[in-house]
PDB file of C-alpha atoms in Angstrom:
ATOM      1  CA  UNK F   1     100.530 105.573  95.985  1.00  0.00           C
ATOM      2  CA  UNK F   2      98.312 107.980  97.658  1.00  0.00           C
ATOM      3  CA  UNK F   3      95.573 106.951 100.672  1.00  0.00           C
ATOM      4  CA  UNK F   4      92.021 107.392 100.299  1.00  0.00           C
ATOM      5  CA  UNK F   5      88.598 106.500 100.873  1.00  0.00           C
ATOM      6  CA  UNK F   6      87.683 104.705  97.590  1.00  0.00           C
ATOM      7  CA  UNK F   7      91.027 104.984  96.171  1.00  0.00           C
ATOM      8  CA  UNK F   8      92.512 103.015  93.192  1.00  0.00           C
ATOM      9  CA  UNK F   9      95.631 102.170  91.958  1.00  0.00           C
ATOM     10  CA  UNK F  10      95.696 101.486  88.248  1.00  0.00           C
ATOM     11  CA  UNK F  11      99.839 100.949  88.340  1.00  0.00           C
ATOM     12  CA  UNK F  12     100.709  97.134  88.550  1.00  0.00           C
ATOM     13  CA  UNK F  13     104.460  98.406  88.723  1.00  0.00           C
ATOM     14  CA  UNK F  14     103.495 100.596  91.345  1.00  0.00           C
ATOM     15  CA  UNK F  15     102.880  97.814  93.688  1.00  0.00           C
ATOM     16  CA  UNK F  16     105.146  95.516  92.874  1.00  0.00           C
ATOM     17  CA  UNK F  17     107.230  98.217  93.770  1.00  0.00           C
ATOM     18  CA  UNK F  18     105.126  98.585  97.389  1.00  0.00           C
ATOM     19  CA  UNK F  19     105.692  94.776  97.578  1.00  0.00           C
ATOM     20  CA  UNK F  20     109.291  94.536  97.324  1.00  0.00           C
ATOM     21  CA  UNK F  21     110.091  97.283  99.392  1.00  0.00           C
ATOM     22  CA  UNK F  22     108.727  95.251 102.615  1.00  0.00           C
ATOM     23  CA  UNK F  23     110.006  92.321 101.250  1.00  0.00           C
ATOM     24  CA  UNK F  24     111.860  91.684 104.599  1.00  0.00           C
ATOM     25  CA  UNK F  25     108.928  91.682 106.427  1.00  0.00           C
ATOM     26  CA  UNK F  26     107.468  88.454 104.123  1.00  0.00           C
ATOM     27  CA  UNK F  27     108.285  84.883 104.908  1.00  0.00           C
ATOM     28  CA  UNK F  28     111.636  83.557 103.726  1.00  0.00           C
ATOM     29  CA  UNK F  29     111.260  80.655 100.676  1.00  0.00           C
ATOM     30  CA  UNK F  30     112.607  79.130  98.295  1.00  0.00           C
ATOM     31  CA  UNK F  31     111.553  78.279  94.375  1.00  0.00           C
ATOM     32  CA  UNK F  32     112.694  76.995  91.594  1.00  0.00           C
ATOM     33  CA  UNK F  33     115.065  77.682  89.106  1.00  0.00           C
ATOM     34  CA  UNK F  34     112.344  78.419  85.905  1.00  0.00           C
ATOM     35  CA  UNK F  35     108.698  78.032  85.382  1.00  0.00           C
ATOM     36  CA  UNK F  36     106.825  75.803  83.749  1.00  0.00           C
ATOM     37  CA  UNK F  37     104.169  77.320  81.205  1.00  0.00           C
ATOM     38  CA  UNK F  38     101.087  75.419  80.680  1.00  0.00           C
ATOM     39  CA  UNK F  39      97.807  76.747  79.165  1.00  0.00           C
ATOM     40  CA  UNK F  40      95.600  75.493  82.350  1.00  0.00           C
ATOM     41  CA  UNK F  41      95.236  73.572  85.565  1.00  0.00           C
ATOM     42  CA  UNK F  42      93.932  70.830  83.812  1.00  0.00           C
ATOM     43  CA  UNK F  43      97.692  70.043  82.772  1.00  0.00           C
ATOM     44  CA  UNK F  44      99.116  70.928  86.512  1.00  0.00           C
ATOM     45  CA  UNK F  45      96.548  68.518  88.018  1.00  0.00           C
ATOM     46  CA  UNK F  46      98.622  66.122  86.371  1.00  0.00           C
ATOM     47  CA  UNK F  47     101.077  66.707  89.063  1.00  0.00           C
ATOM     48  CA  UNK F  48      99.314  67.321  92.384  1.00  0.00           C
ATOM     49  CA  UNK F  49      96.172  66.174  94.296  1.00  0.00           C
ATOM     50  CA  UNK F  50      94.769  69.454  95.262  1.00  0.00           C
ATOM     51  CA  UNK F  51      94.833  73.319  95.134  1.00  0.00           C
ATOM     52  CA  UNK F  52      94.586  76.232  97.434  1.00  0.00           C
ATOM     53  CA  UNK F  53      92.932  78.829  95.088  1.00  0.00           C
ATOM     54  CA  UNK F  54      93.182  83.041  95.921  1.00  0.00           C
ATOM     55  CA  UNK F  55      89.616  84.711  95.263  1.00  0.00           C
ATOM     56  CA  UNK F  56      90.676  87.611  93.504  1.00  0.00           C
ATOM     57  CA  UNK F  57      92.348  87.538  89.925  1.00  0.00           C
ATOM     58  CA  UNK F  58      92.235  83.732  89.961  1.00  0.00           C
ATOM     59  CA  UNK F  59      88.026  83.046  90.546  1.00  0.00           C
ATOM     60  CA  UNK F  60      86.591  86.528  90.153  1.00  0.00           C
ATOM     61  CA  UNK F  61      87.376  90.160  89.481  1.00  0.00           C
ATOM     62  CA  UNK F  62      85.166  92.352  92.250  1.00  0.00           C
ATOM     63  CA  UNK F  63      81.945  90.745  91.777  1.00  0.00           C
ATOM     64  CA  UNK F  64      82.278  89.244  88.298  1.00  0.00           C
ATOM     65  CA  UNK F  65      83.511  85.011  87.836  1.00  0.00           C
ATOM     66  CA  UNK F  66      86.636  85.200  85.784  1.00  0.00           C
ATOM     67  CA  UNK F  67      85.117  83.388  82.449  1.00  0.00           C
ATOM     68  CA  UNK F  68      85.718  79.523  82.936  1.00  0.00           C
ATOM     69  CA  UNK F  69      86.343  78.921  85.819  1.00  0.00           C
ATOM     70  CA  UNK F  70      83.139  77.461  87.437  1.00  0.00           C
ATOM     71  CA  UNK F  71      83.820  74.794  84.657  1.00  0.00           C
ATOM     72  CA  UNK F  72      87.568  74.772  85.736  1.00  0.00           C
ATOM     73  CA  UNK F  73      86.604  73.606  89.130  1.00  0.00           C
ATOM     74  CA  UNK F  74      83.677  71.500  87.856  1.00  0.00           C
ATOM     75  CA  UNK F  75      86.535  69.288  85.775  1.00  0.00           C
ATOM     76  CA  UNK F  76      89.286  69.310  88.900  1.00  0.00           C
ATOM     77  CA  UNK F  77      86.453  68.047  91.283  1.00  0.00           C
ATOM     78  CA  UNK F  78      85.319  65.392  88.731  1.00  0.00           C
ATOM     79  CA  UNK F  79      89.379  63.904  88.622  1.00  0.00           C
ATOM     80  CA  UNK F  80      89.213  63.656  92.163  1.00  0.00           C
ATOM     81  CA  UNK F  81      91.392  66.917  93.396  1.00  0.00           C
ATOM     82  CA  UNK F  82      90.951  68.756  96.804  1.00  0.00           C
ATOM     83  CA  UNK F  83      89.790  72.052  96.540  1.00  0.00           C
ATOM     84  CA  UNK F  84      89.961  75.189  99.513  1.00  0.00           C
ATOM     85  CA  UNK F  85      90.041  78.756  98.805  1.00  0.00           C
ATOM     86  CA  UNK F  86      92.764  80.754 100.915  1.00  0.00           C
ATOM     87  CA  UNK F  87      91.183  84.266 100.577  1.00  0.00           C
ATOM     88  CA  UNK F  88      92.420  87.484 102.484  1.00  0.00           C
ATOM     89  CA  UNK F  89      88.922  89.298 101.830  1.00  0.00           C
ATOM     90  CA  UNK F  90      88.687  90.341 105.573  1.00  0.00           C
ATOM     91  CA  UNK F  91      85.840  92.615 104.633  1.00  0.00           C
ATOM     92  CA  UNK F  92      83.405  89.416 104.777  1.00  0.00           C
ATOM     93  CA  UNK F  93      82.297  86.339 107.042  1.00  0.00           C
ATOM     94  CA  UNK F  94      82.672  83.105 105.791  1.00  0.00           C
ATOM     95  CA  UNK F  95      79.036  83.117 105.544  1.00  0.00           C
ATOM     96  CA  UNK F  96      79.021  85.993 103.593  1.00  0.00           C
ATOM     97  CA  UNK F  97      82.196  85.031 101.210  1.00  0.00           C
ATOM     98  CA  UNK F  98      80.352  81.277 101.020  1.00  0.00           C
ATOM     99  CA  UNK F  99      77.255  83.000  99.778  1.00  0.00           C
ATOM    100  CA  UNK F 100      79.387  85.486  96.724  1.00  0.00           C
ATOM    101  CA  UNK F 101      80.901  82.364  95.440  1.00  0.00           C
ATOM    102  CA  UNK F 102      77.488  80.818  95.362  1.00  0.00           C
ATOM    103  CA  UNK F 103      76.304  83.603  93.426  1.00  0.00           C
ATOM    104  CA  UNK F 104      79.059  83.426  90.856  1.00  0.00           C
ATOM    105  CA  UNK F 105      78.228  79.721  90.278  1.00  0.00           C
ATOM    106  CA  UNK F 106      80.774  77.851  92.431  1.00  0.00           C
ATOM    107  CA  UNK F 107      80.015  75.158  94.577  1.00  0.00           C
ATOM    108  CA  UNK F 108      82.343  75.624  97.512  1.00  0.00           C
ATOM    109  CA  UNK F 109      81.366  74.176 100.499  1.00  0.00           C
ATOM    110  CA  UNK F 110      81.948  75.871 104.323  1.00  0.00           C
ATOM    111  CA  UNK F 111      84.831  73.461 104.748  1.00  0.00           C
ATOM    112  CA  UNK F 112      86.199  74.575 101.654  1.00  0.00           C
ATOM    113  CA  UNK F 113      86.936  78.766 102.470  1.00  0.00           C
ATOM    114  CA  UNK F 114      89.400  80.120 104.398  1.00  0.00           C
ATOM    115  CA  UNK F 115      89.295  83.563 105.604  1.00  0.00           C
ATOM    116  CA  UNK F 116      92.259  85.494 106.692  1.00  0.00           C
ATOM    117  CA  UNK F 117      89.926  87.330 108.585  1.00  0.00           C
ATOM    118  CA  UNK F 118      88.626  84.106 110.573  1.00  0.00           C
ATOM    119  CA  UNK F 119      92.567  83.084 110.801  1.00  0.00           C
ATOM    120  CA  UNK F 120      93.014  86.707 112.706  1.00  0.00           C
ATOM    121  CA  UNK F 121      89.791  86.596 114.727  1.00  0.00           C
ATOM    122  CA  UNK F 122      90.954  83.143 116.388  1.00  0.00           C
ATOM    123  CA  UNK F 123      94.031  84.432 117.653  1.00  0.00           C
ATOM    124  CA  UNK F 124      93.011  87.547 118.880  1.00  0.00           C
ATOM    125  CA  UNK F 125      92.731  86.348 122.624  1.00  0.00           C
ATOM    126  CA  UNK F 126      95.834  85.025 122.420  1.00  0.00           C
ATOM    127  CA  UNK F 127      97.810  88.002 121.352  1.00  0.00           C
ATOM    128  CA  UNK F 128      95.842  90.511 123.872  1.00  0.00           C
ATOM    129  CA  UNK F 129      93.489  88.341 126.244  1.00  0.00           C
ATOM    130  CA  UNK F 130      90.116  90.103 127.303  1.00  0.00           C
ATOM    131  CA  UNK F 131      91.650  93.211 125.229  1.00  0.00           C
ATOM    132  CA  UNK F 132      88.903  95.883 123.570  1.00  0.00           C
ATOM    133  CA  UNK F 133      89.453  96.389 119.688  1.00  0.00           C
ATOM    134  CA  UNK F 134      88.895  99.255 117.461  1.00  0.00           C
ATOM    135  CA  UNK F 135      87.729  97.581 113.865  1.00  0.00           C
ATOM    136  CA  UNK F 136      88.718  99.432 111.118  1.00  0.00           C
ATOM    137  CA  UNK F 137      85.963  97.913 108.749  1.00  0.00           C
ATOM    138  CA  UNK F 138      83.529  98.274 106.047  1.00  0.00           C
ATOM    139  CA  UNK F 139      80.187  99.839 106.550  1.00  0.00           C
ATOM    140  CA  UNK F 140      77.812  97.213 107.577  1.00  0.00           C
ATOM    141  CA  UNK F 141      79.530  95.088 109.326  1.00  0.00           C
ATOM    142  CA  UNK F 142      77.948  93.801 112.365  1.00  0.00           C
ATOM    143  CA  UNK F 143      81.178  91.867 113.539  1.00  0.00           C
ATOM    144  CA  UNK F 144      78.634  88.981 114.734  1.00  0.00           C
ATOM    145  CA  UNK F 145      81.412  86.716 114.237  1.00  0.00           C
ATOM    146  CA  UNK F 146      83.930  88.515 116.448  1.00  0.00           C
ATOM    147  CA  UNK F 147      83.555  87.311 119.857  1.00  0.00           C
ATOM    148  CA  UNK F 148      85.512  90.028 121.809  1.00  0.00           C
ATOM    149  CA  UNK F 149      84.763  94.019 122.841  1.00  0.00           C
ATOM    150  CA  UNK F 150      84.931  95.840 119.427  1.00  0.00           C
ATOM    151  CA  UNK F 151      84.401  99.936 118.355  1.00  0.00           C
ATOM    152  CA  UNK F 152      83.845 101.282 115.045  1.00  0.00           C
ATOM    153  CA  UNK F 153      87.888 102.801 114.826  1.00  0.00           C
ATOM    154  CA  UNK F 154      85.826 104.974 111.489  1.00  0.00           C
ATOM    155  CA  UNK F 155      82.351 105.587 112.904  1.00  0.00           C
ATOM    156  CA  UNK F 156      84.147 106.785 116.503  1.00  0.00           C
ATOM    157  CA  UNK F 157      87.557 107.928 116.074  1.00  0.00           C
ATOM    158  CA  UNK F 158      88.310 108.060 119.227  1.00  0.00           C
ATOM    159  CA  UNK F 159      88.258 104.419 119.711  1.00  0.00           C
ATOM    160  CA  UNK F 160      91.556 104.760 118.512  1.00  0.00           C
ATOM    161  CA  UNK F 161      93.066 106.172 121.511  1.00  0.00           C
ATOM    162  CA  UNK F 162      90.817 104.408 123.806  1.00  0.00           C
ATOM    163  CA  UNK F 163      90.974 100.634 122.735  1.00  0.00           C
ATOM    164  CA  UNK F 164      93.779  97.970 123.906  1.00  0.00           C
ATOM    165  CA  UNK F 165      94.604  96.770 120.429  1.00  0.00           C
ATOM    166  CA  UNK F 166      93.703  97.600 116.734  1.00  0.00           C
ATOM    167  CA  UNK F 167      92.120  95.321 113.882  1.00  0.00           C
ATOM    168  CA  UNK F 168      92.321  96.440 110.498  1.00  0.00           C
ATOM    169  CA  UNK F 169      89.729  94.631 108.302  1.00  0.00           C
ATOM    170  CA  UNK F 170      88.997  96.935 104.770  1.00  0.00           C
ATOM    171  CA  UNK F 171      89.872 100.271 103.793  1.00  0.00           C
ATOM    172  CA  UNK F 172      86.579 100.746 102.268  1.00  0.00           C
ATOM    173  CA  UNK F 173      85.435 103.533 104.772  1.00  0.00           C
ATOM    174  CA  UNK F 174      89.314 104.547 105.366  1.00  0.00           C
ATOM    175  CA  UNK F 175      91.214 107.548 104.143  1.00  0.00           C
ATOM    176  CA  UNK F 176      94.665 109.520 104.595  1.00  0.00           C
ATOM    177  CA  UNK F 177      93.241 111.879 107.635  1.00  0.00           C
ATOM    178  CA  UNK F 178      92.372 108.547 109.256  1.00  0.00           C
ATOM    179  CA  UNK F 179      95.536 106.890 109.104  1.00  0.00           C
ATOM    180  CA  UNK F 180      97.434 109.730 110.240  1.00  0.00           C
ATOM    181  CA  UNK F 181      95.557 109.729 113.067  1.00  0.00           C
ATOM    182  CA  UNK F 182      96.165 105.847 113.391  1.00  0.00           C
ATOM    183  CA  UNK F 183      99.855 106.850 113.138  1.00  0.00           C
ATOM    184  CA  UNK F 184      99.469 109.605 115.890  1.00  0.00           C
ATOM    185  CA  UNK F 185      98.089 107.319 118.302  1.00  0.00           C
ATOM    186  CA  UNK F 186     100.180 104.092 118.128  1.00  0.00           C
ATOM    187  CA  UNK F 187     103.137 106.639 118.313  1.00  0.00           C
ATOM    188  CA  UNK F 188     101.364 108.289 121.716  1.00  0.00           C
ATOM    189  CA  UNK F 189      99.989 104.288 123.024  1.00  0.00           C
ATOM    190  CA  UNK F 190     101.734 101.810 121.245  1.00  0.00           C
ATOM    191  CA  UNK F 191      99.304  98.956 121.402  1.00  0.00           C
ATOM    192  CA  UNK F 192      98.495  95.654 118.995  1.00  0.00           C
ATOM    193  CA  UNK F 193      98.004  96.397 115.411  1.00  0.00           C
ATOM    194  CA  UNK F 194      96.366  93.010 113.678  1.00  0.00           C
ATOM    195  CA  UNK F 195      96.334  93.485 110.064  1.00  0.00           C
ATOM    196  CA  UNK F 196      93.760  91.131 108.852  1.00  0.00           C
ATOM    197  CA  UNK F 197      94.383  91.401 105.110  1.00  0.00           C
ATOM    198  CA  UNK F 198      98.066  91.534 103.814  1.00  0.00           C
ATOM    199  CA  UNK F 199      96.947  92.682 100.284  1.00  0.00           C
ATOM    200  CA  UNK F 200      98.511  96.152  99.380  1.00  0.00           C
ATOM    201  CA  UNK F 201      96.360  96.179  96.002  1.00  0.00           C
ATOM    202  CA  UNK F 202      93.304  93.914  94.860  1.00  0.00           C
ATOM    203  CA  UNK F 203      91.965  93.483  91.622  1.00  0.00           C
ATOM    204  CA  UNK F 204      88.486  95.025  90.681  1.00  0.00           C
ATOM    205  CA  UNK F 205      86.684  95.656  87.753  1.00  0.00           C
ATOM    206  CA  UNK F 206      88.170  99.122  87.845  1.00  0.00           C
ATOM    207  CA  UNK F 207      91.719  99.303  88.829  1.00  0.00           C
ATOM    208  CA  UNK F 208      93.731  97.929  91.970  1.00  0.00           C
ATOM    209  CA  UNK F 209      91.969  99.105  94.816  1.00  0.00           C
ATOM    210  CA  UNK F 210      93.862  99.804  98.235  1.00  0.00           C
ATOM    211  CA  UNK F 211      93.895  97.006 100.660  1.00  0.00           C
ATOM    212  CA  UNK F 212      95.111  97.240 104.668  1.00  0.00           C
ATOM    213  CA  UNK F 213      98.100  95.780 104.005  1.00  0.00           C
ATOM    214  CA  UNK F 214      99.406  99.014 102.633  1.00  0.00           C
ATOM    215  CA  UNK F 215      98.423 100.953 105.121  1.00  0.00           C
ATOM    216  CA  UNK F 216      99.876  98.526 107.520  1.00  0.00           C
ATOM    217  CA  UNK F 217     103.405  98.716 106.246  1.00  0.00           C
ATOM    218  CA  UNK F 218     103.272 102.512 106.163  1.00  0.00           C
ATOM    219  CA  UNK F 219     102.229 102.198 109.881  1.00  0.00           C
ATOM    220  CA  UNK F 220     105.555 100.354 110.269  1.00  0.00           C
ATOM    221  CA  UNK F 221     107.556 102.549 108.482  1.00  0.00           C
ATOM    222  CA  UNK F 222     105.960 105.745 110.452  1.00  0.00           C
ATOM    223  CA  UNK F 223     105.865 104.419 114.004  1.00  0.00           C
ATOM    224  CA  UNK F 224     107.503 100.774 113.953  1.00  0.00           C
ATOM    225  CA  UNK F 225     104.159  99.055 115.285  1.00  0.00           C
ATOM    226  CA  UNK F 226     104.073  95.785 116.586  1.00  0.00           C
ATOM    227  CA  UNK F 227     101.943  94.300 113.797  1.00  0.00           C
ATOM    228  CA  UNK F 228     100.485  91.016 113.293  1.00  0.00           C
ATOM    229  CA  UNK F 229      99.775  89.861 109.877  1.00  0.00           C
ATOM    230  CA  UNK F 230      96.681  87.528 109.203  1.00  0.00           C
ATOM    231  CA  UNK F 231      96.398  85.915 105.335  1.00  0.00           C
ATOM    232  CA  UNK F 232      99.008  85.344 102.576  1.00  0.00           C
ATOM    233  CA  UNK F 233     101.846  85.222 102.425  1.00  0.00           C
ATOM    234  CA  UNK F 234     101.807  84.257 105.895  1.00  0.00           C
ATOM    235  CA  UNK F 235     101.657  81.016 107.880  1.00  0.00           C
ATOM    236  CA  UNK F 236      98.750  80.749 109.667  1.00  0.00           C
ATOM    237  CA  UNK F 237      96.144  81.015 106.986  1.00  0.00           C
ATOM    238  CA  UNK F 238      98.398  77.933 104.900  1.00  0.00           C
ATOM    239  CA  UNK F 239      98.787  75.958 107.844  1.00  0.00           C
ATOM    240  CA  UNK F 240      94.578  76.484 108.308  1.00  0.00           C
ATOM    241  CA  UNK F 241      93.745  75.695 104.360  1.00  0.00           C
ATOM    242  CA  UNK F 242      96.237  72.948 104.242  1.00  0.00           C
ATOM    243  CA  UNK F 243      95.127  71.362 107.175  1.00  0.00           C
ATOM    244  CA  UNK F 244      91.544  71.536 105.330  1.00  0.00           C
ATOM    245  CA  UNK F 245      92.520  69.438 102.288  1.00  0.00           C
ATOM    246  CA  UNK F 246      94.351  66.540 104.346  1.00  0.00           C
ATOM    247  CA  UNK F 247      96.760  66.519 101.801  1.00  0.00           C
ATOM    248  CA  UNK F 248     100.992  67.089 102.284  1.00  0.00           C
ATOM    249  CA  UNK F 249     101.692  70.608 101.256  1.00  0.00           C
ATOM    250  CA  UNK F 250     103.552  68.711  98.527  1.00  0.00           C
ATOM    251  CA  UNK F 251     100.937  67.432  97.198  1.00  0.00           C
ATOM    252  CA  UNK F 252      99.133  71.047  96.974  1.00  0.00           C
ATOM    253  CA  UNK F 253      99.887  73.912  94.364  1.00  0.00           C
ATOM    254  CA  UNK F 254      98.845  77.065  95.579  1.00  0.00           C
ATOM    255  CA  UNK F 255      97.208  79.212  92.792  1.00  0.00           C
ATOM    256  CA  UNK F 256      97.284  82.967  92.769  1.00  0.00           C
ATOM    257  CA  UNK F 257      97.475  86.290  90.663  1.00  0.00           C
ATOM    258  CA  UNK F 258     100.375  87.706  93.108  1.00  0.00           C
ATOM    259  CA  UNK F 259     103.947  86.938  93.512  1.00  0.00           C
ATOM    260  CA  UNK F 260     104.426  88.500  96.984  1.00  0.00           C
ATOM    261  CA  UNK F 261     101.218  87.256  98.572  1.00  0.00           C
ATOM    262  CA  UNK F 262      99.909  83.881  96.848  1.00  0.00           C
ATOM    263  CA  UNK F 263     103.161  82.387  95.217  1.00  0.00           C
ATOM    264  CA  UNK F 264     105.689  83.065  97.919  1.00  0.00           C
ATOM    265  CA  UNK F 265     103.574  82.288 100.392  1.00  0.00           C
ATOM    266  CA  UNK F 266     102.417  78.844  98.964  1.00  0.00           C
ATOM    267  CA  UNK F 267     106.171  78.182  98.342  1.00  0.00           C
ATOM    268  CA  UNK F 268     107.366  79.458 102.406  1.00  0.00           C
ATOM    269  CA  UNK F 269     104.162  77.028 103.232  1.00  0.00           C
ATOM    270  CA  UNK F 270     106.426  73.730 101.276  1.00  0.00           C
ATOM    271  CA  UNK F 271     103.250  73.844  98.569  1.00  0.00           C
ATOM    272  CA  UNK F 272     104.268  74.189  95.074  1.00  0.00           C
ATOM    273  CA  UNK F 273     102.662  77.524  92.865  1.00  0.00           C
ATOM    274  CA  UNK F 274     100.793  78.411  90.115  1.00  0.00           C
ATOM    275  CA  UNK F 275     101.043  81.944  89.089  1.00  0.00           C
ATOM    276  CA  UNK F 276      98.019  83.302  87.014  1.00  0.00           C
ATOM    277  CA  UNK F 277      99.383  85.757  84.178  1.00  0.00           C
ATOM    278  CA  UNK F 278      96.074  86.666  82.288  1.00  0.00           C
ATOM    279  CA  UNK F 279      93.943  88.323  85.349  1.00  0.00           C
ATOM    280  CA  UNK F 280      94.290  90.073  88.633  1.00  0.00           C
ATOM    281  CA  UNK F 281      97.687  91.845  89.280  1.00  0.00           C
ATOM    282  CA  UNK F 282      99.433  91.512  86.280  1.00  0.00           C
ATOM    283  CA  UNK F 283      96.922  91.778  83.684  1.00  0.00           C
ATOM    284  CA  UNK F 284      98.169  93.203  80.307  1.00  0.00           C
ATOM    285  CA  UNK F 285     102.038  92.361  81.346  1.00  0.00           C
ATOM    286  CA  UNK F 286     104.848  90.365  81.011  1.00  0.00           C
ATOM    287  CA  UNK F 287     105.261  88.374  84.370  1.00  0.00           C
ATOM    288  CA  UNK F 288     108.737  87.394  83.533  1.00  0.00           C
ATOM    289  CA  UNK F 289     110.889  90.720  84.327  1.00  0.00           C
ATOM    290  CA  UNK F 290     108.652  90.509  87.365  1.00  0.00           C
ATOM    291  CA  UNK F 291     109.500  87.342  88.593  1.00  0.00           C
ATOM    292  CA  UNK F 292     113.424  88.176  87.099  1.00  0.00           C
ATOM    293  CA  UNK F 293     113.207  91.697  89.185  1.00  0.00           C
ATOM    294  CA  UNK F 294     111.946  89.573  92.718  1.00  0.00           C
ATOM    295  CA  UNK F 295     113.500  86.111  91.787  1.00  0.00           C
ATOM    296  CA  UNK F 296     110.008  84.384  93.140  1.00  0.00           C
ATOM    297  CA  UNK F 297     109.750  81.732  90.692  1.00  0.00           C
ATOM    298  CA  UNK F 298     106.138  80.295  90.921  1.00  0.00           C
ATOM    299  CA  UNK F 299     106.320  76.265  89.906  1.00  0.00           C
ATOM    300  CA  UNK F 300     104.123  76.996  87.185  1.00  0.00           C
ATOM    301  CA  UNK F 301     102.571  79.731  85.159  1.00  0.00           C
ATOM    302  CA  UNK F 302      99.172  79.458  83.416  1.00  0.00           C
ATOM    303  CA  UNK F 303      97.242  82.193  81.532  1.00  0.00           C
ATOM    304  CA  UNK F 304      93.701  81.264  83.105  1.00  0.00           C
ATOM    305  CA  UNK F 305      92.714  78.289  85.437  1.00  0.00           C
TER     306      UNK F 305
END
C-alpha cells in the first residue's frame, strides 16, 4: 500500500493484510466458536435491545445510503431498540456528521452519534495539558470544536517541529513527502501522536481510500511513537456509545463492515457483533477464510442491515 494525497486502495486482501500485521497493537477479545447467518437485523433484534452501528459499509458508502437501510432503522426504532452510531469519521463535527445522515434520510438524533474524533478531542488535556497541536486535517476545517492551541500540520509544515503534540484527523490533504517528514520529526522530538481515526482503509464509492490509521502504524513501525488511538476497535469510543444507549453491553450488538475495527472491538467492549458481508470492506468476497485466517468470529453475519 502506497501513501498519497487522494490515494485508494482497491485490495480488500491488502488490508486485511495491514490489519493483521498490527494485530498486537488491537484490544485483546474473545468470540465465539461459529457465526450465525441471518439475512437481516430484523432477525438479530430478536436477541438484543440495541445496536451500535459503524457509518461506513453498514449506513452509507461515501456519500450515498446503502439501499434499505433508512427503512432498516425505521423498523428497529418502531420494536423499541436503542440506536447510536460509533463512527471514526474524524474528518467531521458531530454537527457536521448529524447533518450527512440527515441528508441521507436518517433520523439520528445528537445523542445518538459518536465521533471518534469528539472521543480524542476530550482527552486531549489530559494526555498533554495546555499542550499546542499540529492538526493533520481536511481542508476546511475550522477546528471550532477543538478547544486547545491548534496549527494546520499541512497548510504550515513546520508546525510539525514546533508543536507539543500531534493530532491526526484525515488524510485527505496528506501524502508520502508529508509523512516522512512526520517520521523525521517525532524521530528528532518525540512528542504525542493522537490518532483520531483507527481506520487503515474506508469504503467509498470508488475503492478503499487511506485512512490515518495506516499512517499511524507505519509511524510506529518507523520511529516507535507514543501513539494514542481514538475510535474502534478501541475502548473509549465503546465505553462513550454504550454509555449513550443505557443498555449492558450484553444487551448491544455492535454492527460493522470490518473485522479488526467494528467486530473485535464490539466483542473486547463485552457487546456481541454483527459483521456486514454485502458492503464496505469485504464487498464481492467470502468473509469466511477471513474470519478463518484472523479467528475474529463476529456473533452474527448478515448480508445487509
Amino acid at each position: 500500500m502506497t501513501a498519497g494525497t487522494g490515494g485508494m486502495l482497491s485490495d480488500a486482501e491488502a488490508a486485511f493484510a495491514r490489519y493483521e500485521a498490527v494485530r498486537s497493537r488491537l484490544p485483546a477479545a474473545r468470540f465465539p466458536r461459529r457465526s450465525r447467518l441471518l439475512p437481516s437485523l430484523e432477525e438479530v433484534a430478536d436477541q438484543v435491545d440495541g445496536f451500535l452501528l459503524d457509518a461506513f459499509g453498514v449506513l452509507n458508502i461515501g456519500e450515498t445510503a446503502i439501499p434499505g437501510a433508512v427503512a432498516r432503522l425505521a423498523s428497529l426504532r418502531a420494536r423499541g431498540k436503542r440506536l447510536v452510531v460509533l463512527t471514526n469519521a474524524a474528518s467531521y463535527t458531530r454537527p457536521q456528521l448529524l447533518a450527512k445522515y440527515h441528508r441521507l434520510g436518517f433520523d439520528f438524533t445528537a445523542d445518538e452519534v459518536v465521533a471518534s474524533r469528539d472521543v480524542a478531542v476530550a482527552r486531549l488535556d489530559g494526555i498533554a495539558p495546555g499542550a499546542s497541536w499540529a492538526v493533520i486535517a481536511a481542508a476546511g476545517d475550522g477546528f471550532t470544536d477543538i478547544p486547545a492551541d491548534l496549527r494546520d500540520a499541512v497548510a504550515d509544515p513546520d508546525a510539525m517541529d514546533q508543536a507539543d503534540g500531534i493530532l491526526f484527523l484525515s488524510t485527505a490533504r496528506w501524502s508520502a513527502r508529508l509523512q516522512d517528514r512526520l517520521i523525521g520529526s517525532l524521530a528528532r522530538n518525540p512528542r504525542p501522536l493522537v490518532i483520531a481515526n483507527p481506520d487503515i482503509v474506508a469504503p467509498r464509492e470508488d475503492g478503499l481510500t487511506l485512512e490515518p490509521g495506516l499512517f499511524g502504524h507505519d509511524l510506529l513501525d518507523a520511529v516507535g511513537a507514543t501513539v494514542h488511538w481514538f475510535g474502534k476497535p478501541f475502548p473509549d469510543a465503546f465505553t462513550e456509545g454504550i454509555a449513550r444507549t443505557g443498555l449492558a453491553p450484553g444487551r448491544l450488538a455492535m454492527v460493522g463492515d470490518t473485522l479488526h475495527t467494528d467486530v473485535l472491538g464490539g466483542a473486547a467492549a463485552g457487546c456481541r457483533s454483527v459483521l456486514v458481508t454485502n458492503h464496505g470492506l469485504f464487498a464481492g468476497r467470502d468473509t469466511g477464510p477471513f474470519i478463518d485466517a484472523s479467528g475474529i468470529v463476529p456473533d452474527y453475519r448478515v448480508p445487509g442491515i
